[in-house]
Short mmCIF file of C-alpha atoms in Angstrom, two decimals:
data_model
loop_
_atom_site.label_atom_id
_atom_site.label_comp_id
_atom_site.label_asym_id
_atom_site.label_seq_id
_atom_site.Cartn_x
_atom_site.Cartn_y
_atom_site.Cartn_z
CA MET Y 23 -31.31 82.38 24.91
CA THR Y 24 -34.89 81.65 25.89
CA GLN Y 25 -36.56 81.35 29.28
CA MET Y 26 -40.06 79.86 29.45
CA ILE Y 27 -42.31 80.74 32.37
CA LEU Y 28 -45.81 79.90 33.59
CA GLU Y 29 -47.14 82.16 36.33
CA ASN Y 30 -50.24 81.06 38.26
CA VAL Y 31 -51.84 79.55 35.16
CA ASP Y 32 -55.35 78.10 35.12
CA VAL Y 33 -56.45 76.01 32.13
CA GLY Y 34 -59.80 74.24 31.86
CA TYR Y 35 -63.54 74.74 31.81
CA SER Y 36 -64.25 73.79 35.40
CA LYS Y 37 -62.42 72.77 38.56
CA GLU Y 38 -63.16 69.13 37.84
CA SER Y 39 -61.90 69.13 34.24
CA SER Y 40 -59.02 71.61 34.49
CA CYS Y 41 -55.48 70.66 33.46
CA PHE Y 42 -53.75 73.31 35.55
CA GLN Y 43 -54.71 75.36 38.58
CA ARG Y 44 -52.37 78.17 39.65
CA ALA Y 45 -49.52 76.28 37.98
CA SER Y 46 -46.14 77.98 37.95
CA VAL Y 47 -42.83 76.82 36.53
CA SER Y 48 -39.69 78.33 35.03
CA PHE Y 49 -37.46 76.62 32.46
CA LEU Y 50 -34.13 78.40 32.40
CA PRO Y 51 -32.33 79.40 29.19
CA GLY Y 52 -30.11 76.72 27.67
CA THR Y 53 -31.45 73.88 29.82
CA PHE Y 54 -32.72 70.42 28.92
CA ASN Y 55 -35.97 69.75 30.75
CA VAL Y 56 -38.16 66.65 30.97
CA VAL Y 57 -41.78 66.96 32.12
CA THR Y 58 -43.49 63.71 33.06
CA GLY Y 59 -47.09 62.87 33.84
CA THR Y 60 -49.78 60.29 33.34
CA ALA Y 61 -52.00 60.25 30.26
CA GLY Y 62 -54.30 63.26 30.39
CA ALA Y 63 -52.25 65.07 33.03
CA GLY Y 64 -51.65 68.07 30.77
CA LYS Y 65 -48.34 67.40 29.00
CA THR Y 66 -49.67 68.33 25.55
CA THR Y 67 -51.49 71.32 27.02
CA LEU Y 68 -48.18 72.58 28.40
CA ILE Y 69 -46.62 72.42 24.94
CA ARG Y 70 -49.62 74.20 23.43
CA LEU Y 71 -49.46 76.91 26.08
CA PHE Y 72 -45.85 77.64 25.14
CA LEU Y 73 -46.87 77.84 21.49
CA GLY Y 74 -49.69 80.23 22.24
CA VAL Y 75 -52.23 77.79 20.81
CA VAL Y 76 -53.93 77.37 24.19
CA LYS Y 77 -54.61 80.51 26.21
CA PRO Y 78 -54.96 80.28 29.99
CA LYS Y 79 -58.11 81.38 31.77
CA LYS Y 80 -55.87 83.11 34.29
CA GLY Y 81 -52.15 83.73 34.65
CA HIS Y 82 -49.26 84.44 32.31
CA VAL Y 83 -47.28 82.43 29.77
CA LYS Y 84 -43.98 84.17 29.13
CA VAL Y 85 -41.13 83.83 26.65
CA ASN Y 86 -38.38 85.73 28.42
CA ASP Y 87 -40.28 88.85 29.53
CA VAL Y 88 -42.96 88.73 26.82
CA ASP Y 89 -46.42 87.40 27.72
CA LEU Y 90 -47.74 85.26 24.85
CA VAL Y 91 -51.30 86.11 25.88
CA SER Y 92 -50.68 89.74 24.90
CA LEU Y 93 -49.23 89.04 21.44
CA ASN Y 94 -51.19 89.71 18.27
CA SER Y 95 -51.53 87.03 15.60
CA VAL Y 96 -48.52 88.25 13.59
CA ARG Y 97 -46.14 88.16 16.56
CA LEU Y 98 -47.53 84.80 17.70
CA GLU Y 99 -46.91 83.33 14.25
CA ARG Y 100 -43.35 84.66 14.32
CA HIS Y 101 -42.83 83.01 17.72
CA ARG Y 102 -44.11 79.68 16.41
CA ARG Y 103 -41.95 79.82 13.28
CA ASN Y 104 -38.88 80.34 15.44
CA THR Y 105 -39.75 77.40 17.70
CA GLY Y 106 -38.83 73.81 16.96
CA VAL Y 107 -41.84 71.56 17.56
CA VAL Y 108 -42.14 67.79 17.67
CA SER Y 109 -45.73 66.60 18.07
CA GLN Y 110 -46.95 63.16 19.08
CA HIS Y 111 -48.37 62.64 15.60
CA PRO Y 112 -45.98 63.90 12.90
CA ILE Y 113 -47.52 66.42 10.51
CA LEU Y 114 -45.70 65.97 7.21
CA ILE Y 115 -46.46 66.74 3.59
CA GLU Y 116 -47.03 63.15 2.54
CA ASP Y 117 -46.38 63.52 -1.19
CA ARG Y 118 -43.05 65.31 -0.67
CA THR Y 119 -39.76 63.58 0.02
CA THR Y 120 -38.15 63.30 3.42
CA ILE Y 121 -35.53 65.93 2.58
CA ALA Y 122 -38.18 68.32 1.24
CA ASN Y 123 -40.07 68.09 4.52
CA VAL Y 124 -36.93 68.53 6.61
CA ALA Y 125 -35.83 71.54 4.55
CA LEU Y 126 -39.11 73.43 4.95
CA PRO Y 127 -38.24 75.56 8.05
CA CYS Y 128 -34.98 76.74 6.46
CA GLN Y 129 -36.82 77.68 3.27
CA ILE Y 130 -39.38 79.66 5.27
CA GLN Y 131 -36.54 81.52 6.95
CA GLY Y 132 -34.99 82.29 3.57
CA LEU Y 133 -31.63 80.59 4.04
CA PRO Y 134 -29.42 80.22 0.94
CA ASN Y 135 -29.94 76.99 -1.01
CA ALA Y 136 -26.37 75.81 -0.41
CA GLU Y 137 -26.80 76.24 3.34
CA ILE Y 138 -30.15 74.46 3.28
CA LYS Y 139 -28.65 71.51 1.39
CA ARG Y 140 -25.76 71.25 3.85
CA ARG Y 141 -28.06 71.34 6.86
CA VAL Y 142 -30.49 68.84 5.36
CA GLU Y 143 -27.77 66.30 4.58
CA GLU Y 144 -26.31 66.66 8.07
CA THR Y 145 -29.59 66.53 9.97
CA VAL Y 146 -31.09 63.63 8.00
CA GLY Y 147 -27.93 61.66 8.73
CA LEU Y 148 -28.08 62.48 12.43
CA VAL Y 149 -31.53 60.89 12.77
CA GLY Y 150 -30.67 57.87 10.63
CA LEU Y 151 -32.79 58.60 7.55
CA ASP Y 152 -30.15 58.56 4.82
CA ALA Y 153 -31.66 55.43 3.26
CA VAL Y 154 -35.10 57.00 2.83
CA LYS Y 155 -34.27 60.66 2.25
CA TYR Y 156 -35.55 60.63 -1.35
CA LEU Y 157 -38.74 58.70 -0.58
CA PRO Y 158 -42.08 60.50 -0.25
CA CYS Y 159 -43.14 60.62 3.38
CA ALA Y 160 -46.24 58.59 2.57
CA LYS Y 161 -43.94 55.56 2.17
CA LEU Y 162 -42.12 56.00 5.48
CA SER Y 163 -42.75 53.87 8.55
CA GLN Y 164 -44.20 55.57 11.63
CA SER Y 165 -40.77 55.61 13.26
CA GLU Y 166 -39.23 57.17 10.16
CA LYS Y 167 -41.96 59.80 10.03
CA LEU Y 168 -41.33 60.69 13.65
CA ARG Y 169 -37.59 61.01 13.02
CA ALA Y 170 -38.29 63.18 9.96
CA SER Y 171 -40.41 65.41 12.19
CA ILE Y 172 -37.58 65.59 14.72
CA ALA Y 173 -35.06 66.45 12.00
CA ARG Y 174 -37.33 69.22 10.74
CA ALA Y 175 -37.54 70.66 14.28
CA LEU Y 176 -33.76 70.57 14.74
CA ILE Y 177 -32.56 71.78 11.34
CA PHE Y 178 -32.84 75.52 11.89
CA LYS Y 179 -31.23 75.34 15.36
CA PRO Y 180 -34.14 76.98 17.22
CA LYS Y 181 -33.58 78.76 20.52
CA LEU Y 182 -36.64 76.90 21.83
CA LEU Y 183 -37.50 73.25 21.19
CA LEU Y 184 -40.81 71.77 22.38
CA ALA Y 185 -41.18 68.01 21.99
CA ASP Y 186 -44.36 66.18 23.01
CA GLU Y 187 -43.57 62.54 23.81
CA PRO Y 188 -41.01 62.36 20.98
CA LEU Y 189 -39.61 58.94 21.94
CA ALA Y 190 -42.91 57.08 21.74
CA GLY Y 191 -42.78 54.64 18.84
CA LEU Y 192 -38.98 54.70 18.51
CA ASP Y 193 -36.77 51.69 19.10
CA ALA Y 194 -34.28 51.92 21.98
CA ASP Y 195 -31.28 52.89 19.83
CA SER Y 196 -33.18 55.60 17.96
CA ALA Y 197 -34.61 56.93 21.23
CA LYS Y 198 -31.17 57.21 22.81
CA ASN Y 199 -29.81 58.91 19.70
CA VAL Y 200 -32.65 61.46 19.61
CA PHE Y 201 -32.23 62.13 23.31
CA ARG Y 202 -28.53 62.84 22.78
CA LEU Y 203 -29.41 65.28 19.98
CA PHE Y 204 -31.74 67.14 22.34
CA GLN Y 205 -29.00 67.20 24.96
CA ARG Y 206 -26.58 68.63 22.43
CA MET Y 207 -29.05 71.36 21.51
CA SER Y 208 -29.24 72.52 25.10
CA GLU Y 209 -25.45 72.47 25.36
CA GLU Y 210 -25.36 74.79 22.33
CA GLY Y 211 -27.74 77.24 24.02
CA SER Y 212 -31.25 76.12 23.13
CA THR Y 213 -33.95 75.69 25.76
CA VAL Y 214 -35.37 72.18 25.35
CA ILE Y 215 -38.64 71.00 26.91
CA VAL Y 216 -39.59 67.36 26.40
CA THR Y 217 -42.73 65.68 27.74
CA MET Y 218 -42.87 61.98 28.51
CA VAL Y 219 -45.06 59.50 30.36
CA ASN Y 220 -44.15 58.75 33.96
CA ASN Y 221 -40.93 56.96 34.85
CA PRO Y 222 -38.81 57.71 31.79
CA ARG Y 223 -35.56 55.73 31.89
CA ILE Y 224 -32.98 58.22 30.79
CA ARG Y 225 -29.21 58.00 30.89
CA GLU Y 226 -28.47 61.70 30.64
CA LEU Y 227 -28.68 64.14 33.51
CA THR Y 228 -31.84 66.21 33.15
CA ASN Y 229 -33.96 68.79 34.90
CA LEU Y 230 -36.99 66.68 35.75
CA PHE Y 231 -40.49 67.95 36.48
CA SER Y 232 -43.77 66.16 37.11
CA ILE Y 233 -47.38 67.21 36.55
CA GLU Y 234 -49.23 66.37 39.76
CA ASP Y 235 -52.56 67.63 41.10
CA ARG Y 236 -52.78 70.28 38.33
CA LYS Y 237 -49.36 71.67 39.26
CA ILE Y 238 -45.91 71.35 37.68
CA VAL Y 239 -43.41 70.42 40.35
CA PRO Y 240 -39.66 69.74 40.23
CA VAL Y 241 -38.60 66.19 41.00
CA GLU Y 242 -35.83 66.41 43.56
CA ASN Y 243 -33.52 63.59 44.46
CA GLU Y 244 -29.83 63.15 45.12
CA LYS Y 245 -29.13 62.00 41.57
CA THR Y 246 -31.25 64.74 39.93
CA PHE Y 247 -32.72 61.80 38.07
CA LYS Y 248 -29.94 60.01 36.27
CA ALA Y 249 -31.38 56.61 35.45
CA GLU Y 250 -29.22 53.53 35.31
CA THR Y 251 -31.31 51.64 32.79
CA GLU Y 252 -31.73 51.89 29.05
CA VAL Y 253 -34.23 54.16 27.31
CA GLU Y 254 -37.31 52.15 26.46
#
């Protein structure tokens, strides 16, 4: 199980343009966490910090007890390969089919072909892409590309899943379905961190955080944020 920690992190070139100043937060192992914030607040930067792509000017970024800042390039690459990532703009191999793109992480990890095929069929079905699984990704709609990216992040059952505004561009039914898949991952032991714009309308109980004044703060209320409305 994976715990993700920021300790007194500063990110930015100056006080005026910084994303974070002495920001600290801990995401516990096996939890489903939502981090909200306005555009430009630092949601993507948070994801990139946990991937080791962005390095803080000060502070520590830890995976369990290991500081990403101290890792060499080989160990950082291993960390990234073992992390499920959903970016705002799906990065797919456009001339390959949906199933070829989804299968890629399992192939990198060297899983047997029979196991890869089983996982691909299951995961593609879970995100509603059965009808387009043999199409090259260049022919998919933006929503289908995003769901293919989500399937690729889920297929190898990572202990850490980082998703940067993954519901943007999805219809309400697809968004609710994807959110349930993330919830299931955390129930099976993965640590899930999802960023969203402010005021997400979410049915499921979540650990909710907000980026405010260059800090990451827990949102506390009696309901622990269990929205009564539909996902938009």
